Every structure is written in structure tokens, then in C-alpha cells.
Short mmCIF file of C-alpha atoms in Angstrom, two decimals:
data_model
loop_
_atom_site.label_atom_id
_atom_site.label_comp_id
_atom_site.label_asym_id
_atom_site.label_seq_id
_atom_site.Cartn_x
_atom_site.Cartn_y
_atom_site.Cartn_z
CA UNK A 1 -12.91 -19.03 -8.73
CA UNK A 2 -16.06 -17.07 -8.13
CA UNK A 3 -18.30 -16.96 -11.21
CA UNK A 4 -20.14 -13.67 -11.35
CA UNK A 5 -21.48 -11.59 -14.20
CA UNK A 6 -18.88 -9.17 -15.52
CA UNK A 7 -19.87 -6.04 -17.45
CA UNK A 8 -17.60 -5.10 -20.37
CA UNK A 9 -16.84 -1.41 -20.87
CA UNK A 10 -15.03 0.22 -23.79
CA UNK A 11 -13.59 3.72 -24.17
CA UNK A 12 -14.72 6.33 -25.14
CA UNK A 13 -17.34 5.76 -22.45
CA UNK A 14 -21.01 6.53 -23.07
CA UNK A 15 -22.84 8.38 -20.34
CA UNK A 16 -26.04 6.32 -20.67
CA UNK A 17 -24.00 3.14 -20.16
CA UNK A 18 -22.21 4.57 -17.13
CA UNK A 19 -25.48 5.69 -15.56
CA UNK A 20 -26.71 2.09 -15.66
CA UNK A 21 -23.86 0.78 -13.50
CA UNK A 22 -24.52 -0.08 -9.86
CA UNK A 23 -22.18 -0.21 -6.89
CA UNK A 24 -21.08 -3.80 -6.46
CA UNK A 25 -20.97 -4.55 -10.23
CA UNK A 26 -17.85 -6.24 -11.58
CA UNK A 27 -16.45 -4.55 -14.67
CA UNK A 28 -13.74 -5.19 -17.26
CA UNK A 29 -12.52 -2.14 -19.11
CA UNK A 30 -10.92 -2.13 -22.56
CA UNK A 31 -9.46 0.93 -24.27
CA UNK A 32 -7.46 3.98 -23.26
CA UNK A 33 -6.78 5.08 -19.67
CA UNK A 34 -4.80 8.05 -18.37
CA UNK A 35 -2.67 7.70 -15.24
CA UNK A 36 -2.89 10.76 -13.05
CA UNK A 37 -2.19 11.29 -9.40
CA UNK A 38 -1.38 14.15 -7.02
CA UNK A 39 0.69 16.47 -9.19
CA UNK A 40 -1.05 15.93 -12.52
CA UNK A 41 -4.41 16.68 -10.87
CA UNK A 42 -3.06 19.86 -9.30
CA UNK A 43 -1.51 20.98 -12.56
CA UNK A 44 -4.51 20.24 -14.82
CA UNK A 45 -7.03 21.85 -12.47
CA UNK A 46 -4.98 24.98 -11.77
CA UNK A 47 -4.86 25.81 -15.46
CA UNK A 48 -7.33 24.19 -17.84
CA UNK A 49 -5.40 22.66 -20.74
CA UNK A 50 -7.20 22.50 -24.11
CA UNK A 51 -4.98 19.74 -25.46
CA UNK A 52 -5.96 17.47 -22.59
CA UNK A 53 -9.61 18.54 -22.75
CA UNK A 54 -9.70 16.93 -26.20
CA UNK A 55 -7.74 13.84 -25.13
CA UNK A 56 -9.59 13.13 -21.87
CA UNK A 57 -13.19 13.67 -23.09
CA UNK A 58 -15.38 10.68 -22.10
CA UNK A 59 -12.19 9.15 -20.78
CA UNK A 60 -10.84 7.35 -17.77
CA UNK A 61 -8.41 8.49 -15.07
CA UNK A 62 -6.40 5.93 -13.13
CA UNK A 63 -4.81 6.91 -9.80
CA UNK A 64 -1.55 5.05 -10.23
CA UNK A 65 2.22 5.54 -10.17
CA UNK A 66 3.71 2.67 -12.15
CA UNK A 67 7.09 0.96 -12.33
CA UNK A 68 8.19 1.52 -15.91
CA UNK A 69 11.25 0.46 -17.88
CA UNK A 70 12.54 1.73 -21.21
CA UNK A 71 13.64 -1.04 -23.56
CA UNK A 72 14.96 -0.24 -27.06
CA UNK A 73 13.33 3.17 -26.89
CA UNK A 74 9.95 1.73 -25.88
CA UNK A 75 8.30 1.91 -22.46
CA UNK A 76 7.30 -1.28 -20.74
CA UNK A 77 5.11 -1.28 -17.62
CA UNK A 78 6.17 -3.85 -15.04
CA UNK A 79 3.92 -3.09 -12.10
CA UNK A 80 0.90 -0.78 -11.97
CA UNK A 81 -1.60 -0.97 -9.09
CA UNK A 82 -3.83 1.81 -7.73
CA UNK A 83 -2.85 4.49 -5.22
CA UNK A 84 -5.10 6.01 -2.53
CA UNK A 85 -7.78 8.14 -4.21
CA UNK A 86 -8.81 10.45 -1.37
CA UNK A 87 -5.76 12.64 -1.99
CA UNK A 88 -7.37 13.64 -5.29
CA UNK A 89 -10.76 14.49 -3.68
CA UNK A 90 -10.29 18.23 -4.11
CA UNK A 91 -9.73 17.94 -7.87
CA UNK A 92 -11.92 15.19 -9.33
CA UNK A 93 -15.08 17.26 -9.75
CA UNK A 94 -13.16 19.72 -11.92
CA UNK A 95 -11.72 16.84 -13.94
CA UNK A 96 -15.28 15.71 -14.71
CA UNK A 97 -16.63 19.18 -15.37
CA UNK A 98 -13.75 20.60 -17.42
CA UNK A 99 -12.26 17.50 -19.01
CA UNK A 100 -15.33 15.25 -19.34
CA UNK A 101 -13.92 12.35 -17.30
CA UNK A 102 -16.47 9.53 -17.04
CA UNK A 103 -14.65 7.02 -14.85
CA UNK A 104 -12.10 7.29 -12.07
CA UNK A 105 -10.08 4.21 -11.08
CA UNK A 106 -8.34 4.00 -7.72
CA UNK A 107 -8.39 2.43 -4.30
CA UNK A 108 -10.00 3.33 -0.98
CA UNK A 109 -12.89 5.26 -2.55
CA UNK A 110 -13.59 8.99 -2.53
CA UNK A 111 -15.74 11.39 -0.52
CA UNK A 112 -18.94 13.40 -0.76
CA UNK A 113 -17.75 16.02 -3.25
CA UNK A 114 -16.81 13.35 -5.78
CA UNK A 115 -19.94 11.29 -5.08
CA UNK A 116 -22.06 14.35 -5.94
CA UNK A 117 -20.01 15.02 -9.06
CA UNK A 118 -20.53 11.42 -10.22
CA UNK A 119 -24.29 12.07 -10.11
CA UNK A 120 -24.07 15.46 -11.79
CA UNK A 121 -21.77 14.43 -14.62
CA UNK A 122 -22.84 10.80 -15.10
CA UNK A 123 -19.56 9.23 -14.06
CA UNK A 124 -18.44 6.30 -11.91
CA UNK A 125 -15.70 5.32 -9.44
CA UNK A 126 -14.09 1.97 -10.11
CA UNK A 127 -12.01 0.18 -7.52
CA UNK A 128 -8.92 -1.74 -8.56
CA UNK A 129 -7.63 -4.14 -5.91
CA UNK A 130 -4.79 -2.35 -4.10
CA UNK A 131 -1.42 -4.02 -4.34
CA UNK A 132 -2.32 -6.30 -7.27
CA UNK A 133 0.14 -4.48 -9.48
CA UNK A 134 1.63 -7.44 -11.36
CA UNK A 135 -1.83 -8.74 -12.26
CA UNK A 136 -2.99 -5.31 -13.46
CA UNK A 137 0.21 -4.69 -15.44
CA UNK A 138 -0.58 -7.83 -17.47
CA UNK A 139 -3.73 -6.09 -18.74
CA UNK A 140 -1.76 -3.15 -20.18
CA UNK A 141 -1.24 -3.90 -23.85
CA UNK A 142 0.50 -0.71 -24.87
CA UNK A 143 2.05 2.50 -23.58
CA UNK A 144 0.71 5.12 -25.98
CA UNK A 145 2.25 8.24 -24.49
CA UNK A 146 3.80 9.82 -21.44
CA UNK A 147 3.52 13.50 -20.49
CA UNK A 148 5.18 15.57 -17.70
CA UNK A 149 7.85 12.86 -17.28
CA UNK A 150 10.74 15.28 -16.74
CA UNK A 151 8.81 17.50 -14.35
CA UNK A 152 7.10 14.90 -12.17
CA UNK A 153 9.17 11.72 -12.53
CA UNK A 154 8.02 8.17 -13.40
CA UNK A 155 5.57 7.60 -10.51
CA UNK A 156 3.76 10.92 -11.00
CA UNK A 157 3.82 11.46 -14.77
CA UNK A 158 0.67 11.40 -16.92
CA UNK A 159 0.80 8.07 -18.74
CA UNK A 160 -1.54 7.03 -21.53
CA UNK A 161 -2.11 3.26 -21.66
CA UNK A 162 -4.13 0.93 -23.78
CA UNK A 163 -5.64 -1.79 -21.58
CA UNK A 164 -7.59 -4.96 -22.25
CA UNK A 165 -10.13 -6.44 -19.79
CA UNK A 166 -8.82 -4.35 -16.89
CA UNK A 167 -10.60 -5.91 -13.83
CA UNK A 168 -12.53 -3.46 -11.62
CA UNK A 169 -15.34 -3.17 -9.08
CA UNK A 170 -17.91 -0.35 -9.18
CA UNK A 171 -17.75 1.03 -5.65
CA UNK A 172 -19.36 4.47 -6.20
CA UNK A 173 -22.07 4.85 -8.83
CA UNK A 174 -23.85 7.77 -10.50
CA UNK A 175 -27.01 7.10 -8.46
CA UNK A 176 -25.48 8.36 -5.22
CA UNK A 177 -24.53 4.98 -3.77
CA UNK A 178 -21.03 4.54 -2.33
CA UNK A 179 -19.93 1.24 -0.81
CA UNK A 180 -17.18 3.15 1.03
CA UNK A 181 -19.71 5.44 2.69
CA UNK A 182 -21.86 2.45 3.69
CA UNK A 183 -18.94 0.51 5.18
CA UNK A 184 -17.77 3.63 7.04
CA UNK A 185 -21.21 4.23 8.54
CA UNK A 186 -21.68 0.59 9.53
CA UNK A 187 -18.23 0.38 11.11
CA UNK A 188 -18.76 3.63 13.03
CA UNK A 189 -22.06 2.28 14.33
CA UNK A 190 -20.40 -0.98 15.41
CA UNK A 191 -17.57 0.99 17.06
CA UNK A 192 -20.13 2.92 19.17
CA UNK A 193 -21.58 -0.39 20.34
CA UNK A 194 -18.28 -1.94 21.40
CA UNK A 195 -16.24 1.09 22.51
CA UNK B 121 20.54 -21.36 -0.01
CA UNK B 122 24.26 -20.45 0.30
CA UNK B 123 26.53 -18.95 -2.32
CA UNK B 124 29.75 -16.89 -2.47
CA UNK B 125 28.61 -13.39 -3.24
CA UNK B 126 29.65 -9.76 -2.91
CA UNK B 127 27.66 -7.88 -0.23
CA UNK B 128 26.17 -5.35 -2.66
CA UNK B 129 24.94 -8.15 -4.92
CA UNK B 130 23.54 -9.98 -1.92
CA UNK B 131 21.64 -6.86 -0.83
CA UNK B 132 20.24 -6.37 -4.35
CA UNK B 133 19.01 -9.97 -4.18
CA UNK B 134 17.42 -9.23 -0.78
CA UNK B 135 15.60 -6.29 -2.40
CA UNK B 136 14.46 -8.49 -5.31
CA UNK B 137 13.22 -11.22 -3.02
CA UNK B 138 11.36 -8.76 -0.79
CA UNK B 139 9.76 -6.86 -3.68
CA UNK B 140 8.66 -9.99 -5.58
CA UNK B 141 7.72 -12.62 -2.93
CA UNK B 142 5.76 -12.44 0.29
CA UNK B 143 6.98 -14.45 3.28
CA UNK B 144 5.39 -17.90 3.74
CA UNK B 145 3.44 -17.02 6.89
CA UNK B 146 1.74 -14.08 5.12
CA UNK B 147 0.88 -16.18 2.05
CA UNK B 148 -0.62 -18.81 4.32
CA UNK B 149 -2.71 -16.21 6.14
CA UNK B 150 -3.96 -14.71 2.84
CA UNK B 151 -5.06 -18.18 1.74
CA UNK B 152 -6.90 -18.77 5.04
CA UNK B 153 -8.68 -15.43 4.72
CA UNK B 154 -9.68 -16.11 1.12
CA UNK B 155 -11.28 -19.37 2.27
CA UNK B 156 -13.12 -17.65 5.13
CA UNK B 157 -14.64 -14.73 3.22
CA UNK B 158 -18.14 -15.34 1.87
CA UNK B 159 -19.33 -12.21 0.06
CA UNK B 160 -18.74 -11.90 -3.68
CA UNK B 161 -16.63 -8.74 -3.43
CA UNK B 162 -14.45 -9.85 -0.50
CA UNK B 163 -13.79 -13.18 -2.21
CA UNK B 164 -13.02 -11.42 -5.49
CA UNK B 165 -10.50 -9.17 -3.71
CA UNK B 166 -8.76 -12.09 -1.98
CA UNK B 167 -8.66 -14.13 -5.21
CA UNK B 168 -7.09 -11.19 -7.06
CA UNK B 169 -4.49 -10.88 -4.31
CA UNK B 170 -3.55 -14.55 -4.58
CA UNK B 171 -3.43 -14.43 -8.39
CA UNK B 172 -1.23 -11.36 -8.19
CA UNK B 173 1.25 -13.14 -5.91
CA UNK B 174 1.54 -15.98 -8.43
CA UNK B 175 2.06 -13.65 -11.40
CA UNK B 176 4.67 -11.55 -9.58
CA UNK B 177 6.71 -14.63 -8.64
CA UNK B 178 6.38 -16.26 -12.05
CA UNK B 179 7.44 -13.12 -13.91
CA UNK B 180 9.91 -11.90 -11.27
CA UNK B 181 8.16 -8.53 -10.93
CA UNK B 182 7.40 -6.27 -7.95
CA UNK B 183 4.12 -7.57 -6.52
CA UNK B 184 3.06 -4.01 -5.74
CA UNK B 185 4.14 -0.94 -7.72
CA UNK B 186 4.58 0.97 -4.49
CA UNK B 187 7.79 -0.62 -3.30
CA UNK B 188 7.55 1.75 -0.36
CA UNK B 189 10.32 2.98 1.88
CA UNK B 190 13.00 0.36 2.55
CA UNK B 191 13.60 -0.01 6.29
CA UNK B 192 16.65 -1.96 7.44
CA UNK B 193 17.11 -3.35 10.93
CA UNK B 194 20.67 -4.63 11.03
CA UNK B 195 22.18 -6.89 13.65
CA UNK B 196 25.89 -6.27 13.44
CA UNK B 197 28.89 -7.75 15.30
CA UNK B 198 31.50 -5.42 16.82
CA UNK B 199 34.13 -6.05 14.15
CA UNK B 200 32.23 -4.39 11.27
CA UNK B 201 32.28 -0.73 10.25
CA UNK B 202 28.71 0.62 10.13
CA UNK B 203 29.53 3.41 7.69
CA UNK B 204 30.92 0.95 5.17
CA UNK B 205 27.81 -1.19 5.46
CA UNK B 206 25.63 1.86 5.00
CA UNK B 207 27.46 2.82 1.81
CA UNK B 208 26.88 -0.64 0.39
CA UNK B 209 23.18 -0.44 1.20
CA UNK B 210 22.89 2.87 -0.66
CA UNK B 211 24.66 1.39 -3.68
CA UNK B 212 22.43 -1.70 -3.59
CA UNK B 213 19.35 0.56 -3.37
CA UNK B 214 20.42 2.39 -6.52
CA UNK B 215 21.08 -0.87 -8.34
CA UNK B 216 17.76 -2.40 -7.26
CA UNK B 217 16.04 0.76 -8.51
CA UNK B 218 17.86 0.56 -11.86
CA UNK B 219 16.78 -3.07 -12.12
CA UNK B 220 13.18 -2.01 -11.42
CA UNK B 221 12.78 -4.06 -8.25
CA UNK B 222 12.23 -0.73 -6.54
CA UNK B 223 10.28 2.27 -7.84
CA UNK B 224 12.21 5.54 -7.43
CA UNK B 225 10.38 6.71 -4.31
CA UNK B 226 12.60 9.48 -2.90
CA UNK B 227 11.06 12.93 -3.44
CA UNK B 228 12.82 16.03 -2.04
CA UNK B 229 10.19 17.57 0.24
CA UNK B 230 11.56 21.09 -0.29
CA UNK B 231 11.86 21.11 -4.10
CA UNK B 232 9.41 18.21 -4.85
CA UNK B 233 12.02 16.73 -7.20
CA UNK B 234 12.26 12.94 -7.36
CA UNK B 235 15.91 11.89 -6.95
CA UNK B 236 15.28 9.12 -9.47
CA UNK B 237 17.75 6.78 -7.78
CA UNK B 238 15.66 5.50 -4.87
CA UNK B 239 18.11 7.15 -2.48
CA UNK B 240 17.44 10.41 -0.66
CA UNK B 241 17.84 12.19 2.66
CA UNK B 242 16.55 9.68 5.22
CA UNK B 243 15.79 7.08 2.51
CA UNK B 244 16.36 4.18 2.89
CA UNK B 245 15.91 4.07 6.66
CA UNK B 246 18.77 2.19 8.32
CA UNK B 247 18.98 1.10 11.97
CA UNK B 248 21.96 -0.73 13.44
CA UNK B 249 22.02 -2.80 16.59
CA UNK B 250 25.27 -4.27 17.86
CA UNK B 251 24.93 -7.96 18.61
CA UNK B 252 27.17 -10.79 19.79
CA UNK B 253 26.95 -12.91 16.66
CA UNK B 254 28.90 -14.13 13.68
CA UNK B 255 27.94 -12.54 10.38
CA UNK B 256 25.60 -9.63 9.80
CA UNK B 257 21.85 -10.04 9.69
CA UNK B 258 19.94 -7.59 7.48
CA UNK B 259 16.20 -7.52 8.19
CA UNK B 260 14.37 -5.60 5.46
CA UNK B 261 10.83 -4.27 5.30
CA UNK B 262 9.38 -2.50 2.25
CA UNK B 263 6.68 -0.32 3.75
CA UNK B 264 4.12 1.13 1.34
CA UNK B 265 3.12 4.79 1.50
CA UNK B 266 -0.60 3.99 1.80
CA UNK B 267 -0.19 1.98 4.98
CA UNK B 268 2.30 4.50 6.40
CA UNK B 269 -0.19 7.33 5.88
CA UNK B 270 -2.88 5.72 8.06
CA UNK B 271 -0.62 5.21 11.09
CA UNK B 272 -1.47 7.35 14.13
CA UNK B 273 0.06 8.56 17.38
CA UNK B 274 -2.29 9.19 20.34
CA UNK B 275 -1.62 10.91 23.63
CA UNK B 276 -3.67 9.71 26.59
CA UNK B 277 -5.95 10.78 28.14
CA UNK B 278 -8.00 11.56 25.02
CA UNK B 279 -11.40 13.03 26.04
CA UNK B 280 -12.76 12.86 22.49
CA UNK B 281 -12.36 9.07 22.45
CA UNK B 282 -13.16 8.79 26.17
CA UNK B 283 -9.82 7.02 26.37
CA UNK B 284 -8.04 7.04 29.73
CA UNK B 285 -4.58 5.94 30.79
CA UNK B 286 -5.23 2.22 30.95
CA UNK B 287 -5.56 -0.82 28.73
CA UNK B 288 -9.09 0.11 27.73
CA UNK B 289 -7.88 3.56 26.67
CA UNK B 290 -5.22 1.95 24.48
CA UNK B 291 -7.89 -0.32 23.00
CA UNK B 292 -10.06 2.69 22.10
CA UNK B 293 -7.12 4.28 20.24
CA UNK B 294 -6.53 1.17 18.15
CA UNK B 295 -10.22 0.82 17.27
CA UNK B 296 -10.39 4.51 16.34
CA UNK B 297 -7.34 4.16 14.09
CA UNK B 298 -8.88 1.12 12.36
CA UNK B 299 -12.19 2.89 11.71
CA UNK B 300 -10.44 6.00 10.41
CA UNK B 301 -8.23 3.85 8.15
CA UNK B 302 -11.17 2.06 6.46
CA UNK B 303 -9.93 0.56 3.17
CA UNK B 304 -7.07 3.01 2.69
CA UNK B 305 -4.02 1.06 3.82
CA UNK B 306 -4.85 -2.05 1.75
CA UNK B 307 -6.57 -4.32 4.29
CA UNK B 308 -6.37 -7.03 5.53
CA UNK B 309 -3.53 -5.23 7.32
CA UNK B 310 -1.23 -6.04 10.23
CA UNK B 311 -1.50 -3.74 13.24
CA UNK B 312 1.60 -2.97 15.27
CA UNK B 313 0.85 -1.20 18.52
CA UNK B 314 3.44 0.20 20.93
CA UNK B 315 2.75 2.12 24.15
CA UNK B 316 5.39 4.20 25.86
CA UNK B 317 6.74 7.57 26.87
CA UNK B 318 8.58 9.06 23.89
CA UNK B 319 7.24 9.41 20.36
CA UNK B 320 10.48 8.53 18.58
CA UNK B 321 10.94 5.29 20.51
CA UNK B 322 7.39 4.00 20.06
CA UNK B 323 7.47 4.91 16.38
CA UNK B 324 10.73 2.98 15.90
CA UNK B 325 9.54 0.00 17.97
CA UNK B 326 6.25 -0.26 16.09
CA UNK B 327 8.17 -0.62 12.81
CA UNK B 328 10.61 -3.10 14.28
CA UNK B 329 7.76 -5.20 15.66
CA UNK B 330 6.60 -5.74 12.08
CA UNK B 331 9.56 -8.11 11.67
CA UNK B 332 7.77 -10.68 13.83
CA UNK B 333 6.10 -13.41 11.85
CA UNK B 334 2.33 -13.82 11.98
CA UNK B 335 1.41 -16.27 14.69
CA UNK B 336 4.98 -16.22 16.05
CA UNK B 337 5.21 -16.63 19.81
CA UNK B 338 7.49 -13.87 21.06
CA UNK B 339 9.66 -15.00 23.94
CA UNK B 340 8.83 -13.32 27.23
CA UNK B 341 5.63 -11.68 26.01
CA UNK B 342 3.22 -11.28 28.93
CA UNK B 343 0.07 -13.40 28.91
CA UNK B 344 -2.16 -10.35 29.25
CA UNK B 345 -0.51 -8.73 26.21
CA UNK B 346 -1.14 -11.86 24.13
CA UNK B 347 -4.78 -11.87 25.26
CA UNK B 348 -5.03 -8.16 24.44
CA UNK B 349 -3.71 -8.78 20.92
CA UNK B 350 -6.27 -11.53 20.37
CA UNK B 351 -9.11 -9.40 21.68
CA UNK B 352 -8.13 -6.49 19.41
CA UNK B 353 -7.91 -8.78 16.38
CA UNK B 354 -11.46 -9.98 17.00
CA UNK B 355 -12.83 -6.53 17.72
CA UNK B 356 -11.29 -4.87 14.67
CA UNK B 357 -12.56 -7.67 12.46
CA UNK B 358 -16.04 -7.28 14.00
CA UNK B 359 -16.14 -3.75 12.50
CA UNK B 360 -16.80 -5.43 9.14
CA UNK B 361 -14.55 -3.17 7.03
CA UNK B 362 -13.10 -6.16 5.20
CA UNK B 363 -10.58 -6.72 2.39
CA UNK B 364 -9.87 -3.40 0.60
CA UNK B 365 -12.67 -1.83 2.67
CA UNK B 366 -15.47 -3.41 0.63
CA UNK B 367 -17.04 -5.13 3.68
CA UNK B 368 -15.99 -8.51 5.00
CA UNK B 369 -14.94 -10.63 7.92
CA UNK B 370 -11.22 -9.86 7.82
CA UNK B 371 -9.87 -6.34 8.22
CA UNK B 372 -6.65 -7.36 9.95
CA UNK B 373 -4.41 -10.42 9.56
CA UNK B 374 -2.67 -9.94 12.88
CA UNK B 375 -2.17 -7.59 15.83
CA UNK B 376 1.18 -7.15 17.58
CA UNK B 377 1.46 -5.20 20.83
CA UNK B 378 4.30 -4.03 23.04
CA UNK B 379 4.27 -2.04 26.28
CA UNK B 380 7.32 0.03 27.26
CA UNK B 381 7.97 2.23 30.26
CA UNK B 382 6.90 5.86 30.08
CA UNK B 383 7.46 9.17 31.82
CA UNK B 384 4.84 9.74 34.60
CA UNK B 385 3.46 12.69 32.62
CA UNK B 386 3.38 11.00 29.19
CA UNK B 387 1.31 8.16 27.77
CA UNK B 388 1.72 7.73 24.03
CA UNK B 389 0.10 5.08 21.88
CA UNK B 390 1.56 4.37 18.44
CA UNK B 391 -0.57 2.47 15.95
CA UNK B 392 1.26 1.40 12.78
CA UNK B 393 -0.30 -0.53 9.94
CA UNK B 394 1.29 -2.79 7.35
CA UNK B 395 -0.62 -3.49 4.13
CA UNK B 396 -1.50 -7.08 3.12
CA UNK B 397 1.60 -6.85 0.91
CA UNK B 398 3.66 -7.40 4.05
CA UNK B 399 7.06 -7.45 2.39
CA UNK B 400 9.81 -8.54 4.77
CA UNK B 401 12.77 -10.83 4.29
CA UNK B 402 16.22 -11.17 5.78
CA UNK B 403 19.79 -11.82 4.69
CA UNK B 404 22.53 -13.32 6.81
CA UNK B 405 25.89 -12.43 5.32
CA UNK B 406 28.81 -14.40 6.71
CA UNK B 407 32.30 -14.98 5.21
CA UNK B 408 31.10 -13.89 1.80
CA UNK B 409 28.18 -16.30 1.86
CA UNK B 410 24.56 -15.23 1.71
CA UNK B 411 21.59 -16.92 3.30
CA UNK B 412 18.08 -15.54 2.77
CA UNK B 413 14.89 -16.08 4.70
#
């Protein structure tokens, strides 16, 4: 196993702590996270919802559609890895501005609009390793709530989880550095050389 | 492993196996890649992937929450009724979804309503091929949405890519698709490339080609195609995109290529990707006995 320094984060997140994070840092997050993907983002940004403004303040969004099972009236999460974040590019700035989101978890990274918003609102993008859904589900200690379940179905509902030591990589920071942008530029340069 | 079993039960077991365990050749390749990567982040990604595979198997859980679209390629002898087989597959899909080996992934594209059962119009995808054989062979792939979304179809010539109607033009398409994909389809991926004259056929063939094991020598494959695959593997990896797009030496685990005939006017190139969670297994069902691979 690789031994590297891991930074511990707890919710509610503090902006000054988030602003210290650098792309490439390894992070473990403990506290509450909210699962939101395509339809929740569309819904919450079309009409600003006061109830969720209070809930999501200084909070964390996770781009994920889990596999969930109800046992004796209680939800259990079996598998919960990240989905592709770029589909939420249009909405994330509003989520930071209107709902006070301080960290976005997903895979694949996001684009310029979100990178700017991370700087403006003191937030960070955290990469979870795509496909590692059984490993990540082990870090979910409790399902606290689920909203929009009837309307959107299990994979697209807004789930509220309590997690412990959720393993993540900072891949876009609040200082304007994006590992995704760097890798894209380097690979495009290399492509020009060989194509 | 052989046991007397009802076909629906056997198909549910095929779903379980495919959702929970990767095939041996893919596990081996993941291990090799983990050993080869040197940067902290790429190593961390590969270690997480290996840990995840262990946890999923130990706890009998889907290794990835996106259990994708099930695609069946079925080799069927003359004596069987295809419609009956199809009905059993649909039933098994519902049961596997109830048992949480599949996530309910069928959303009506007109109403946006999730069917909740895992079954929908066109889902699962089922292809039959009549074969001279005893027993039915069910080849199953669970193909994730992320890797499906980064697949591309090109029509040559393509002036933008300076890609003409030759092998070098095809190569430019594949490299373009890999750069555009970046970390989105969960690399290290498998690339399946098919060139031909109709879009439906190359799309089908590029999925079917994903059944081939990594490193498997396909009978009758031309020497120049094998060399082309090896060259593309090296060139895509030289782009440095790496595991999950965080930079590294391995962006693809394998490249598979196939060249079909085309209409003189048409030259289509299909580039499909499969995520590192390359979930494929098979079931041979013969005289009420099931054998899985």
C-alpha cells in the first residue's frame, strides 16, 4: 500500500479549510453528504428550495446513483460509486451560489464554469475512484433521509448519507488548478505530435 | 461447476456472477497495471480498484453501482424457441434486479419514468445466433453508461482530423476518441474498434468483440490487424491520460480491432469503450445443467 499523507475533513465544511486544499491531495471525509445527479440538479436549480438551502449549507454533493435495499423499513446501501460529473456542469455554480455547497464529489472532473465557481465560492472538487462502489459503500454508516424517491427513482433520488473516512482525491481546487484540465492539455499536445 | 437448475435461476446466477466478479484475465491485467504505475495518484486509483474487487466478492455485492445495460449474445441450437428463451431472460432480469445484483436502469425516454424492474423497451439487449451445438450458450456483458457515452462513430474522410480512407485515418479516429474520452469512461478501458459500411453492423460487432478475452488470440485475425492493435495500445497509452484520467502510463488495458467490408461510398469507424469494470461471463445450459465461465 502507498503511504501518503491523508487530510481529514468533517462536515459542515469550513471555507478557510477548503481554500487550503491543493489538487493532488488525498482526503478522507466524515459527516453528511447529499447524493444528487442529473434530475435533482435540474430540479433544485430551476426553483430555489429554501428547505434544501438550509440543509445543504456548507455541505457536500455526491454525483452518485446507488443500489439501495429496504430491510425492515430501513434503507441499506449496497453499492455506491461516482457517476460522470460533466453532465452537471451547467448547474454546479448555482448549487454553490444558492445552496452554499463547499465540495462536489464525482468522477471525470468538471469544466471551466465549475472551476471558476470553486474559486469564487471557496469550494473544491473531489474525485472518488469510478467503479469502486463496494469499497465506497462500506464507508456509508447511515442513510439519514431520501427525497424525490417516487419522482426520480432509486438511482436519481436525493439521498442523505452519513459517511466515515470516505476516500477522495482533490482534483480541482479553489486556487484555479484542475488536474483534469492539465491532463487534457498534455494529451492534446501529445496527440498533435503523434497524429 | 455443474448443477441441475432451472434456466431462470441459472440466468439469475449468471447476472450475480457478472455483477460481482470480474473475469480472471481482467483481474490479472488490473494487477499488472497496478504494479506498473509509479505516480502516487495512479497507484492509489489502481489499489482502490483492487480493494474494491476483493470487497465485492467477499460481500457478494455489485462491484460497481452502475450495473449498466445487460447485453446478451446467445448461441442457440435449432431446436430451441427464441421467444421462450427471451421471456426467461426478462424474468431473470427482474429477479436479479429485485435481488439487487442489478440496479433498475431502464428509464422511459419519453416520460423519464424508471420502470423499476430493470426491464424496458430495448432493455436488456438480446442477440441470437443459430449455431450447430448442444446446449445454449449465453454470453453476457454488463456495459456501464459512462463507457457507453464516450463511444463514437466516425465517417471517413474526416477533414477536421485529417483522416483519410486508410489505416492511418482509422488510427486518427481512435486517438481522437481516446483524447475526447479523457477520464470519463473509467480508464484503464478496453477499446473495441470496428470498420465497415453500415452503422448498425459496426455498432453491433464492436459490442460483440468485447466478449474476447484480453490477450486472446482470435483465430484467423490478420497479422496486420494484430500489429495495428498493438500500435494503437502503445499510442493511446503514450497520451498519458492514465487511470481515472489522473495521469499515468495506462489508459487502455487492451485494443481489439475488426475490419469488415463496406459500400464503396461509405467508410465508418466505430470506437466502443468498456470501463475497467469489464463485466462479462457466460453460461452454458445443457440438459438442465449449468456451467459458468
